[in-house]
Coordinates of C-alpha atoms in Angstrom, one line a residue:
M1 CA -27.1 23.3 25.8
K2 CA -24.8 26.2 25.2
P3 CA -25.0 28.0 21.9
T4 CA -22.3 27.3 19.3
E5 CA -19.3 29.6 19.6
T6 CA -19.1 30.7 16.0
G7 CA -16.4 33.3 17.0
D8 CA -14.0 30.4 17.3
S9 CA -12.4 30.0 13.9
E10 CA -12.3 26.2 14.2
Y11 CA -16.1 25.9 13.9
F12 CA -16.5 27.4 10.5
H13 CA -13.2 25.8 9.4
R14 CA -14.5 22.3 10.3
V15 CA -17.7 22.9 8.2
V16 CA -15.4 23.0 5.2
D17 CA -14.5 19.3 5.6
C18 CA -12.2 19.1 2.5
Q19 CA -10.1 22.1 3.7
W20 CA -10.1 20.8 7.2
A21 CA -8.9 17.4 6.0
C22 CA -6.1 18.8 3.8
P23 CA -2.9 18.9 5.8
A24 CA -2.0 22.3 4.2
H25 CA -5.6 23.6 4.5
T26 CA -5.9 24.6 0.9
D27 CA -9.1 26.7 0.2
I28 CA -10.6 24.0 -2.1
P29 CA -14.1 25.3 -2.7
E30 CA -12.6 28.8 -3.6
Y31 CA -10.3 27.4 -6.3
I32 CA -13.0 25.2 -7.7
R33 CA -15.3 28.3 -8.1
L34 CA -12.5 30.1 -9.8
I35 CA -12.1 27.2 -12.2
A36 CA -15.8 27.3 -12.9
Q37 CA -15.4 31.0 -13.9
G38 CA -12.4 30.1 -16.2
R39 CA -10.0 31.9 -13.9
F40 CA -7.4 29.2 -14.0
T41 CA -4.4 31.3 -13.0
D42 CA -6.2 32.7 -10.0
A43 CA -7.3 29.2 -9.1
Y44 CA -3.6 28.0 -9.4
M45 CA -2.5 30.9 -7.1
V46 CA -5.1 30.0 -4.4
N47 CA -3.7 26.5 -4.6
R48 CA -0.1 27.6 -4.5
E49 CA -0.6 29.7 -1.4
S50 CA -0.7 26.6 0.7
N51 CA 0.4 23.5 -1.2
I52 CA 3.1 25.2 -3.4
F53 CA 3.0 22.3 -6.0
P54 CA -0.5 22.4 -7.6
G55 CA 0.6 20.7 -10.9
I56 CA 2.5 18.0 -9.1
L57 CA -0.2 17.3 -6.5
G58 CA -2.9 17.6 -9.1
R59 CA -1.4 14.3 -10.4
V60 CA -0.1 12.4 -7.4
C61 CA -1.7 13.7 -4.2
D62 CA -3.0 11.0 -1.8
R63 CA -6.2 13.1 -1.7
P64 CA -7.0 13.2 2.0
C65 CA -9.6 15.8 1.1
E66 CA -11.7 13.6 -1.0
P67 CA -12.9 11.1 1.6
A68 CA -13.9 14.1 3.7
C69 CA -15.9 15.8 0.9
R70 CA -19.5 16.3 1.9
R71 CA -20.6 15.4 -1.7
G72 CA -19.8 11.8 -0.7
R73 CA -22.5 11.9 1.9
V74 CA -25.3 12.9 -0.5
D75 CA -23.9 11.2 -3.6
E76 CA -22.0 8.1 -4.5
K77 CA -18.6 9.7 -4.9
P78 CA -16.9 12.9 -3.8
V79 CA -15.9 15.8 -6.0
A80 CA -12.8 15.1 -8.1
I81 CA -10.8 17.7 -6.2
C82 CA -7.3 16.4 -7.1
R83 CA -8.1 16.3 -10.8
L84 CA -9.6 19.8 -10.8
K85 CA -6.3 21.0 -9.2
R86 CA -4.6 19.7 -12.3
V87 CA -7.0 21.6 -14.5
A88 CA -5.9 24.9 -12.9
A89 CA -2.2 23.9 -13.3
D90 CA -2.6 22.8 -16.9
H91 CA -4.4 25.9 -18.1
K92 CA -2.8 28.7 -16.1
E93 CA -0.9 31.6 -17.6
D94 CA 2.7 32.6 -16.7
I95 CA 2.6 33.2 -12.9
R96 CA 6.1 34.5 -12.4
S97 CA 5.0 38.1 -12.0
R98 CA 2.7 37.0 -9.2
L99 CA 5.3 35.2 -7.1
P100 CA 6.7 36.8 -4.0
T101 CA 9.3 39.6 -4.5
I102 CA 12.7 38.5 -3.2
P103 CA 14.6 41.4 -1.4
E104 CA 18.0 42.3 -2.8
K105 CA 19.2 43.1 0.6
K106 CA 19.4 39.9 2.7
N107 CA 18.6 39.7 6.4
G108 CA 22.0 38.1 7.2
K109 CA 20.6 34.7 8.2
R110 CA 21.9 31.6 6.5
I111 CA 19.9 28.3 6.5
A112 CA 21.3 24.9 5.4
L113 CA 18.8 22.4 4.1
I114 CA 19.6 18.7 3.5
G115 CA 17.8 17.1 0.6
A116 CA 16.1 18.9 -2.3
G117 CA 12.7 17.3 -1.7
C118 CA 9.3 18.7 -1.1
A119 CA 9.8 19.6 2.6
S120 CA 13.1 21.5 2.0
L121 CA 11.6 23.3 -1.0
A122 CA 8.6 24.4 1.1
V123 CA 10.9 25.9 3.7
C124 CA 12.8 27.8 1.0
N125 CA 9.5 29.0 -0.5
D126 CA 8.5 30.6 2.8
L127 CA 11.9 32.0 3.9
M128 CA 13.4 33.3 0.7
P129 CA 10.9 36.2 0.4
L130 CA 12.0 37.3 4.0
G131 CA 15.6 37.8 2.9
Y132 CA 17.1 34.5 4.0
E133 CA 20.0 32.8 2.3
C134 CA 19.0 29.2 1.8
T135 CA 21.5 26.5 0.7
I136 CA 20.2 23.1 -0.3
F137 CA 22.6 20.1 -0.3
E138 CA 21.3 17.4 -2.6
R139 CA 23.1 14.0 -3.2
L140 CA 21.7 13.6 -6.7
D141 CA 22.3 15.6 -9.8
V142 CA 18.6 16.9 -10.0
P143 CA 16.3 18.2 -7.3
G144 CA 12.9 16.8 -6.3
G145 CA 13.7 13.9 -4.0
L146 CA 11.1 11.2 -3.9
M147 CA 8.9 13.2 -6.3
R148 CA 11.6 12.7 -8.9
Y149 CA 12.8 9.1 -8.4
N150 CA 10.0 7.3 -6.6
I151 CA 7.1 8.5 -8.7
P152 CA 7.3 7.2 -12.3
A153 CA 7.2 9.7 -15.2
F154 CA 4.1 8.1 -16.6
R155 CA 2.3 9.5 -13.5
L156 CA 4.4 12.7 -13.0
P157 CA 6.1 14.1 -16.0
A158 CA 9.6 15.6 -15.5
E159 CA 8.5 18.9 -17.1
V160 CA 5.8 19.4 -14.4
L161 CA 8.4 18.8 -11.7
D162 CA 11.0 21.1 -13.3
E163 CA 8.5 23.9 -13.7
E164 CA 7.2 24.0 -10.1
I165 CA 10.6 23.3 -8.5
G166 CA 12.0 26.0 -10.7
Y167 CA 9.6 28.6 -9.2
I168 CA 11.3 28.1 -5.8
V169 CA 14.9 27.6 -6.9
D170 CA 14.7 30.7 -9.1
M171 CA 14.0 32.7 -6.0
G172 CA 17.8 32.6 -5.5
V173 CA 18.2 29.3 -3.6
D174 CA 21.8 28.1 -3.6
L175 CA 21.1 24.6 -4.9
R176 CA 24.2 22.4 -4.6
L177 CA 23.7 19.2 -6.5
N178 CA 25.9 16.1 -6.3
S179 CA 26.6 17.3 -2.7
P180 CA 25.7 14.7 -0.1
V181 CA 26.2 15.6 3.5
D182 CA 28.5 13.1 5.2
S183 CA 28.7 14.7 8.6
M184 CA 26.2 16.8 10.5
K185 CA 28.9 17.8 12.9
A186 CA 30.9 19.3 10.0
L187 CA 27.9 21.0 8.6
L188 CA 27.1 22.7 11.9
A189 CA 30.7 23.8 12.1
E190 CA 30.1 25.9 8.9
G191 CA 28.2 28.4 11.0
Y192 CA 24.7 28.2 9.6
D193 CA 22.0 29.9 11.7
A194 CA 19.7 26.9 11.4
V195 CA 19.7 23.5 9.7
F196 CA 16.7 21.7 8.2
V197 CA 16.8 18.0 7.4
G198 CA 14.5 17.0 4.6
S199 CA 16.3 13.9 3.4
G200 CA 13.3 11.7 3.2
A201 CA 13.0 8.0 4.0
P202 CA 15.6 6.6 1.6
K203 CA 16.0 3.1 2.9
G204 CA 13.7 0.4 1.6
K205 CA 12.8 -2.4 4.1
E206 CA 14.3 -5.8 3.6
L207 CA 12.6 -9.2 3.6
N208 CA 15.1 -11.6 5.2
L209 CA 13.7 -15.0 4.2
P210 CA 15.5 -18.2 3.2
G211 CA 17.0 -17.8 -0.2
R212 CA 17.4 -14.0 0.0
E213 CA 21.1 -13.9 -0.4
E214 CA 21.4 -16.6 -3.0
G215 CA 18.8 -14.9 -5.3
D216 CA 20.2 -11.4 -4.7
A217 CA 20.8 -10.5 -8.3
N218 CA 17.1 -10.8 -9.1
I219 CA 15.6 -9.5 -5.9
H220 CA 15.3 -5.7 -5.8
I221 CA 14.4 -3.1 -3.1
G222 CA 11.4 -1.2 -4.5
I223 CA 12.5 2.4 -4.0
E224 CA 16.0 1.7 -5.1
W225 CA 14.8 -0.1 -8.2
L226 CA 12.4 2.8 -9.1
E227 CA 15.3 5.3 -8.7
S228 CA 17.5 3.1 -11.0
V229 CA 14.8 3.1 -13.6
A230 CA 14.1 6.8 -13.3
F231 CA 17.7 7.7 -14.0
G232 CA 18.1 5.2 -16.8
H233 CA 20.4 2.7 -15.1
T234 CA 17.9 -0.1 -15.3
K235 CA 16.1 -0.6 -18.6
E236 CA 14.8 -4.2 -18.4
I237 CA 13.4 -6.8 -16.1
G238 CA 12.3 -10.4 -16.4
R239 CA 9.1 -11.6 -18.0
K240 CA 7.5 -12.8 -14.7
V241 CA 7.7 -10.4 -11.8
L242 CA 6.4 -10.6 -8.3
I243 CA 5.8 -7.4 -6.2
I244 CA 5.8 -8.0 -2.5
G245 CA 3.7 -5.4 -0.7
V246 CA 0.6 -3.5 -1.6
G247 CA 1.2 0.2 -0.9
N248 CA 1.4 3.0 -3.5
T249 CA 5.1 2.2 -4.0
A250 CA 4.2 -1.4 -4.9
M251 CA 1.7 0.0 -7.5
D252 CA 4.4 2.1 -9.0
C253 CA 6.7 -0.9 -9.1
C254 CA 4.2 -3.2 -10.8
R255 CA 3.2 -0.6 -13.5
T256 CA 6.9 0.3 -14.1
S257 CA 7.7 -3.4 -14.5
L258 CA 5.3 -3.6 -17.4
R259 CA 7.1 -0.7 -19.1
V260 CA 10.6 -2.3 -18.9
G261 CA 9.8 -5.8 -20.2
A262 CA 7.5 -7.7 -17.9
N263 CA 4.3 -9.2 -19.2
D264 CA 3.2 -11.3 -16.2
V265 CA 3.1 -9.1 -13.0
K266 CA 1.6 -10.2 -9.7
V267 CA 1.2 -8.1 -6.6
M268 CA 1.3 -10.3 -3.5
A269 CA -0.7 -9.1 -0.5
R270 CA -0.6 -10.7 3.0
K271 CA -4.1 -9.5 3.9
P272 CA -7.5 -9.0 2.3
R273 CA -8.2 -6.0 0.1
Q274 CA -9.8 -3.8 2.8
F275 CA -6.5 -3.7 4.6
F276 CA -4.4 -2.5 1.6
K277 CA -2.4 0.6 2.0
A278 CA -2.5 1.6 -1.6
S279 CA -5.1 4.2 -2.7
D280 CA -8.2 2.8 -4.5
W281 CA -7.3 4.7 -7.7
E282 CA -3.8 3.3 -7.7
L283 CA -5.2 -0.2 -7.5
E284 CA -7.7 0.4 -10.2
D285 CA -5.0 1.8 -12.6
A286 CA -2.8 -1.2 -11.9
E287 CA -5.6 -3.7 -12.6
E288 CA -6.6 -1.9 -15.7
E289 CA -3.1 -2.7 -17.0
Q290 CA -3.7 -6.4 -16.2
V291 CA -1.7 -6.6 -13.0
E292 CA -3.0 -9.5 -10.9
I293 CA -3.4 -8.7 -7.2
M294 CA -3.3 -11.8 -5.1
I295 CA -4.6 -11.5 -1.5
N296 CA -3.8 -13.6 1.6
H297 CA -0.4 -14.7 0.4
S298 CA 2.3 -14.4 3.1
P299 CA 5.9 -14.8 1.8
K300 CA 7.8 -17.8 3.2
E301 CA 10.9 -18.2 1.1
F302 CA 12.7 -17.4 -2.1
V303 CA 13.3 -20.4 -4.2
V304 CA 16.7 -20.5 -5.8
E305 CA 18.2 -23.3 -7.9
N306 CA 21.8 -23.3 -9.0
G307 CA 22.1 -19.6 -8.1
Q308 CA 19.1 -18.7 -10.2
L309 CA 15.8 -17.3 -8.7
K310 CA 12.9 -19.5 -9.7
G311 CA 10.1 -17.9 -7.7
M312 CA 8.7 -17.7 -4.2
R313 CA 6.9 -20.0 -1.8
F314 CA 3.9 -18.5 0.0
E315 CA 1.7 -19.5 2.9
V316 CA -1.9 -19.0 1.9
M317 CA -3.7 -17.3 4.9
E318 CA -7.2 -17.3 6.2
Y319 CA -8.5 -14.5 8.5
D320 CA -11.3 -14.0 11.0
I321 CA -12.5 -10.4 10.7
E322 CA -14.8 -8.6 13.1
D323 CA -15.8 -4.9 13.0
G324 CA -13.1 -4.2 10.4
H325 CA -10.3 -5.8 12.5
I326 CA -8.5 -9.1 12.1
T327 CA -9.1 -11.2 15.2
D328 CA -7.4 -14.4 14.1
S329 CA -5.4 -15.9 11.3
R330 CA -4.3 -19.4 10.1
V331 CA -2.3 -21.0 7.3
V332 CA -4.5 -23.1 5.1
E333 CA -1.9 -24.2 2.5
E334 CA 1.4 -23.4 0.8
T335 CA 1.9 -22.5 -2.8
F336 CA 4.8 -21.8 -5.2
I337 CA 4.7 -19.0 -7.8
E338 CA 7.2 -18.6 -10.5
A339 CA 9.2 -15.4 -11.0
D340 CA 12.2 -14.2 -12.9
D341 CA 12.5 -11.1 -10.6
V342 CA 11.0 -10.1 -7.2
I343 CA 10.6 -6.5 -6.1
L344 CA 10.3 -5.7 -2.4
A345 CA 7.9 -2.8 -1.7
I346 CA 7.1 -3.4 2.0
G347 CA 7.9 0.0 3.4
Q348 CA 10.6 2.6 3.8
E349 CA 12.7 3.8 6.7
T350 CA 14.7 6.8 7.6
A351 CA 18.5 6.5 7.5
F352 CA 20.9 8.9 9.2
P353 CA 24.4 7.3 9.2
W354 CA 25.8 10.8 8.6
I355 CA 24.4 12.2 11.9
E356 CA 26.8 11.7 14.7
R357 CA 25.2 10.4 17.9
D358 CA 27.2 12.7 20.3
I359 CA 26.0 16.1 19.1
G360 CA 22.7 16.4 21.0
I361 CA 20.2 15.0 18.5
E362 CA 18.4 12.2 20.2
F363 CA 17.1 9.1 18.4
N364 CA 14.3 6.7 19.5
E365 CA 14.3 3.0 19.7
W366 CA 13.7 2.7 15.9
D367 CA 16.7 5.0 15.2
E368 CA 14.4 7.9 14.2
P369 CA 15.1 11.4 15.4
V370 CA 13.1 12.7 18.3
V371 CA 11.2 15.6 16.7
D372 CA 8.5 17.9 18.2
R373 CA 5.3 17.5 16.2
E374 CA 4.4 21.2 16.5
T375 CA 7.7 22.9 16.0
Y376 CA 9.6 20.3 14.0
Q377 CA 12.7 21.0 16.1
S378 CA 15.0 18.2 17.2
T379 CA 16.5 17.9 20.6
L380 CA 19.4 20.0 19.3
P381 CA 18.2 23.6 19.2
G382 CA 18.5 25.0 15.7
V383 CA 18.2 21.7 13.9
F384 CA 14.8 20.9 12.4
F385 CA 13.3 18.0 10.5
G386 CA 10.4 17.7 8.1
G387 CA 8.8 15.4 5.6
D388 CA 9.6 11.7 5.7
A389 CA 12.8 12.4 7.6
A390 CA 10.8 13.6 10.6
F391 CA 8.2 10.9 11.3
G392 CA 8.7 8.3 8.6
P393 CA 6.9 7.9 5.2
E394 CA 3.8 10.0 4.7
N395 CA 3.0 11.9 1.5
I396 CA 3.9 15.1 -0.4
I397 CA 1.1 17.3 1.0
W398 CA 2.1 16.4 4.6
A399 CA 5.8 17.2 3.8
V400 CA 4.7 20.6 2.4
E401 CA 2.8 21.4 5.6
H402 CA 5.9 20.3 7.6
G403 CA 7.9 22.7 5.6
H404 CA 5.5 25.6 6.3
Q405 CA 5.5 24.9 10.1
A406 CA 9.3 24.4 10.2
A407 CA 9.8 27.7 8.4
I408 CA 7.9 29.5 11.2
S409 CA 10.0 27.7 13.8
I410 CA 13.2 28.6 12.0
H411 CA 12.2 32.2 11.6
N412 CA 11.4 32.4 15.3
Y413 CA 14.6 30.6 16.3
V414 CA 17.0 32.8 14.4
H415 CA 15.3 35.9 15.9
D416 CA 15.5 34.6 19.4
K417 CA 11.7 34.1 19.8
P418 CA 10.2 30.9 21.2
V419 CA 9.8 28.3 18.4
T420 CA 6.5 27.3 19.9
E421 CA 5.1 30.8 19.2
R422 CA 2.3 30.5 16.6
L423 CA -0.2 33.0 15.5
P424 CA -3.8 31.6 15.6
R425 CA -5.9 30.7 12.6
T426 CA -8.6 33.3 12.0
V427 CA -11.8 33.3 9.8
K428 CA -13.2 36.2 7.9
L429 CA -16.9 36.1 6.7
S430 CA -18.3 38.2 3.9
T431 CA -21.8 38.0 2.5
R432 CA -22.4 36.5 -1.0
K433 CA -25.8 38.3 -1.4
M434 CA -26.2 40.2 -4.6
G435 CA -30.0 40.6 -4.5
I436 CA -33.1 39.3 -2.8
H437 CA -32.8 35.9 -4.5
E438 CA -29.3 36.2 -6.1
W439 CA -26.0 34.9 -4.8
S440 CA -22.5 35.5 -6.1
Y441 CA -21.9 31.7 -6.5
S442 CA -23.7 28.9 -8.3
N443 CA -26.0 27.4 -5.7
D444 CA -28.0 24.9 -7.7
F445 CA -27.5 21.3 -6.8
E446 CA -25.9 19.4 -9.7
P447 CA -27.2 15.8 -9.7
A448 CA -24.5 14.6 -12.1
A449 CA -22.1 11.8 -11.1
R450 CA -18.4 12.2 -10.8
R451 CA -16.6 12.5 -14.1
Q452 CA -14.2 9.8 -15.2
M453 CA -10.8 10.9 -16.5
E454 CA -9.7 9.5 -19.9
H455 CA -6.5 7.5 -20.1
V456 CA -4.1 6.8 -22.9
P457 CA -5.2 3.5 -24.5
L458 CA -3.5 0.4 -23.3
T459 CA -2.1 -0.3 -26.8
E460 CA -0.2 3.0 -26.7
R461 CA 0.8 3.6 -23.1
F462 CA 3.7 1.1 -22.9
R463 CA 5.6 2.3 -26.0
Q464 CA 7.6 4.9 -24.0
I465 CA 8.2 4.7 -20.3
D466 CA 7.4 8.4 -19.8
T467 CA 4.1 8.5 -21.6
E468 CA 1.7 10.1 -19.2
V469 CA -1.3 7.8 -18.7
E470 CA -3.9 10.3 -17.5
L471 CA -5.0 12.8 -20.1
G472 CA -6.7 15.4 -17.8
F473 CA -10.3 16.5 -17.8
T474 CA -11.8 17.9 -21.0
S475 CA -13.5 21.3 -20.9
E476 CA -16.9 19.6 -20.8
Q477 CA -15.9 17.3 -17.9
T478 CA -14.5 20.3 -16.0
A479 CA -17.6 22.3 -16.5
C480 CA -19.7 19.5 -15.1
E481 CA -17.4 18.5 -12.2
V482 CA -17.0 22.0 -10.7
E483 CA -20.8 22.2 -10.3
R484 CA -20.8 19.1 -8.1
C485 CA -19.0 21.1 -5.4
L486 CA -21.4 22.0 -2.6
N487 CA -19.7 25.3 -1.7
C488 CA -19.2 24.3 1.9
D489 CA -17.2 27.4 2.6
I490 CA -20.3 29.5 1.9
Q491 CA -21.5 29.3 5.4
T492 CA -25.2 29.5 6.5
V493 CA -24.9 32.3 9.1
F494 CA -27.8 32.7 11.5
F495 CA -28.9 35.9 13.3
D496 CA -31.1 34.7 16.2
K497 CA -32.4 38.3 17.0
L498 CA -34.0 38.5 13.6
C499 CA -35.8 35.1 13.6
I500 CA -39.6 35.2 14.0
E501 CA -39.9 31.4 14.1
C502 CA -42.1 31.2 11.0
D503 CA -40.6 27.8 10.0
A504 CA -40.2 29.0 6.4
C505 CA -36.6 27.9 6.3
I506 CA -37.5 24.5 7.8
D507 CA -40.2 24.0 5.2
I508 CA -38.0 24.7 2.2
C509 CA -34.8 22.9 3.4
P510 CA -34.3 20.0 0.9
T511 CA -32.3 17.8 3.4
Q512 CA -34.2 18.5 6.6
C513 CA -31.1 19.8 8.3
L514 CA -32.9 22.6 10.2
T515 CA -35.0 22.2 13.3
I516 CA -36.5 24.6 15.8
T517 CA -36.7 22.7 19.1
P518 CA -36.7 23.1 22.8
G519 CA -33.3 22.5 24.4
A520 CA -32.0 19.2 25.7
D521 CA -29.8 18.1 28.6
D522 CA -26.9 17.1 26.4
E523 CA -26.0 17.1 22.7
D524 CA -26.7 13.4 22.2
N525 CA -30.4 14.0 23.2
L526 CA -30.6 17.1 21.1
R527 CA -29.2 15.4 18.0
Q528 CA -32.1 12.9 18.2
K529 CA -34.7 15.6 18.5
L530 CA -34.0 17.1 15.1
T531 CA -36.3 16.7 12.2
A532 CA -33.8 14.2 10.8
P533 CA -31.5 12.9 13.5
A534 CA -27.9 14.1 13.3
D535 CA -26.1 10.8 13.6
N536 CA -22.6 11.8 12.4
T537 CA -21.1 12.9 15.7
E538 CA -17.8 13.8 14.1
Q539 CA -19.5 16.8 12.5
P540 CA -20.5 19.6 14.9
I541 CA -24.1 20.8 14.9
F542 CA -25.0 24.5 15.0
I543 CA -27.0 25.6 18.1
S544 CA -28.4 29.1 18.3
E545 CA -29.1 31.3 21.3
Q546 CA -32.6 31.0 22.6
L547 CA -35.1 32.6 20.2
E548 CA -37.0 35.5 21.5
Q549 CA -40.5 34.3 20.6
T550 CA -40.6 31.0 22.4
G551 CA -37.1 30.4 23.9
R552 CA -36.5 27.5 21.6
L553 CA -33.3 26.8 19.7
M554 CA -32.5 26.8 16.0
V555 CA -30.4 23.7 15.4
K556 CA -28.7 22.8 12.1
D557 CA -27.1 19.6 11.1
E558 CA -24.0 20.7 9.2
N559 CA -23.4 17.2 8.0
V560 CA -26.0 17.1 5.3
C561 CA -26.4 20.8 4.4
L562 CA -26.1 21.5 0.7
H563 CA -25.3 25.2 1.1
C564 CA -28.0 25.9 -1.5
G565 CA -29.1 29.1 0.2
L566 CA -32.8 28.3 0.0
C567 CA -33.2 29.0 3.7
A568 CA -31.7 32.5 3.2
E569 CA -33.8 33.1 0.1
R570 CA -37.0 32.1 1.9
C571 CA -36.4 33.9 5.2
P572 CA -38.6 37.1 5.4
T573 CA -36.4 38.8 8.0
A574 CA -32.9 37.9 6.7
A575 CA -32.2 35.9 9.8
W576 CA -30.2 33.6 7.5
D577 CA -27.4 34.8 5.2
M578 CA -24.9 33.0 3.0
Q579 CA -21.3 34.2 3.8
K580 CA -18.0 33.1 2.4
S581 CA -15.5 32.0 5.1
F582 CA -11.9 32.8 4.4
V583 CA -9.6 30.9 6.8
D584 CA -6.4 32.9 7.4
I585 CA -3.5 30.4 7.8
P586 CA -0.4 32.1 9.3
Y587 CA 2.9 31.5 7.6
A588 CA 6.5 32.6 8.3
R589 CA 5.9 35.9 6.7
D590 CA 3.1 36.6 9.2
H591 CA 5.5 36.0 12.1
D592 CA 8.1 38.4 10.6
V593 CA 9.5 40.9 13.1
M594 CA 9.5 43.5 10.3
P595 CA 6.8 44.2 7.7
C596 CA 7.5 42.0 4.7
R597 CA 6.3 42.0 1.1
Q598 CA 3.2 40.0 0.6
Q599 CA 2.5 37.8 -2.4
K600 CA 1.2 39.7 -5.3
T601 CA -2.5 39.1 -6.2
G602 CA -2.6 40.5 -9.7

């Protein structure tokens, strides 16, 4: 077996599973430690470096980091990463003096951006400090895109949106509201150096069943209905409401229905719960508000009598499931369910009627633009896509990362450099040692369970449609939750030349993640030779060079390491050290042809 190439930045990055899983690669353990120290503004700025919307994402992120959290492997639930992000946002001081300096003299490059959503704002955030002139064309009278009109105010207050969008717009972005783009050809003729399309996926999917046209007045498209409620155009709905679909938009629709007059809301799902697209916490919040979720109901028809919607008829399904996959299905009966209104939340699609098909932008068989997943450039050089407009509906944090990468491509393109040119990620390591048995981080294992966030009581949360339901962590909850983080970015760095094979580190390791063993023919065999077999093959194991005393190998199962530092404390020769890994993520500023101003740090 060859030793692990720790000089490769990916190895140490992948040990920090939460940061690896985050599309924007936010340094999660670092900002949690800053929160633990009461340094909320610093924690916010660490967040903002990569995700740009800490307050927004601290409330509505889809949390891809949490399933990856190593705490979930040694405890019942992961660290409440998303909720801690909100703590930093809610308790920060004024950050405007720490935002990038915008040069008075521009670089002469003009960028047009279509849609004032998260992807376009991320592009502006990265390009404005480099002297670009960015113009956003937005069809509505407020910026924010889906963050504004698809996510209800009881989950994401308008003031949080306004604040974080304002940080970017106030950089000098030319934001043109009530300005839909009707022709890409005409926009290109205005002479912009590049165009970014961040118009989202604004078209809700239809359900063309018998009775659809007859019951049109009481059958609504989910995202259009949410937008209508958000802007005050719709203020009421029938008493009995059916929601078709079981994604996060469906959860927003059912909870919003309760706030505009419904008192009997059912979410109708075609498949069993394990196949739902909605996040677990979204489902839990809906059920707490007495929304009934009915599984295995496949829509068959809308029942309309004398022009009035009466309800829907469903086929009740039965499924055969093997290894987590549906292998067969059958209809076991039919049932009718009453409804005054039906809301369709079965998905979203991109829509580009304003892009002419003869200008060089190719579209695939689903009428989606052909976009390179690395550069975000379309088949027409100089036109880039990001967010839902690029690859269909995803989530805010993915759209932000699209914006970062598109900004690099745009910056390269306008300076006649290959759009594929990307600086590599790098990792810097620095020891956390303060004394023989002291570390500059809290390394005790906290056995406490995940804290539960308090909510506004059910008796109060429906009085106003914009009453935020989640109250945020208390100071006591925060103090406990931050200690649950295992500090996975504090790497256990091994120096094989110093090891005397005394086994002290192996004796003291609380999870038996260390083994000194002869080599093996392949990694599968080596994994089984460890003190505790390393069965999670998705997590790389550490393999040292041959040790000088016996030629054996030091092997570490990164999967279950607590990063407690006991191995380094016990080692008599300092062969182990605890070192913080800083992953350097390149942005557009790092690809600048001229030195540019960096973000202020204090």
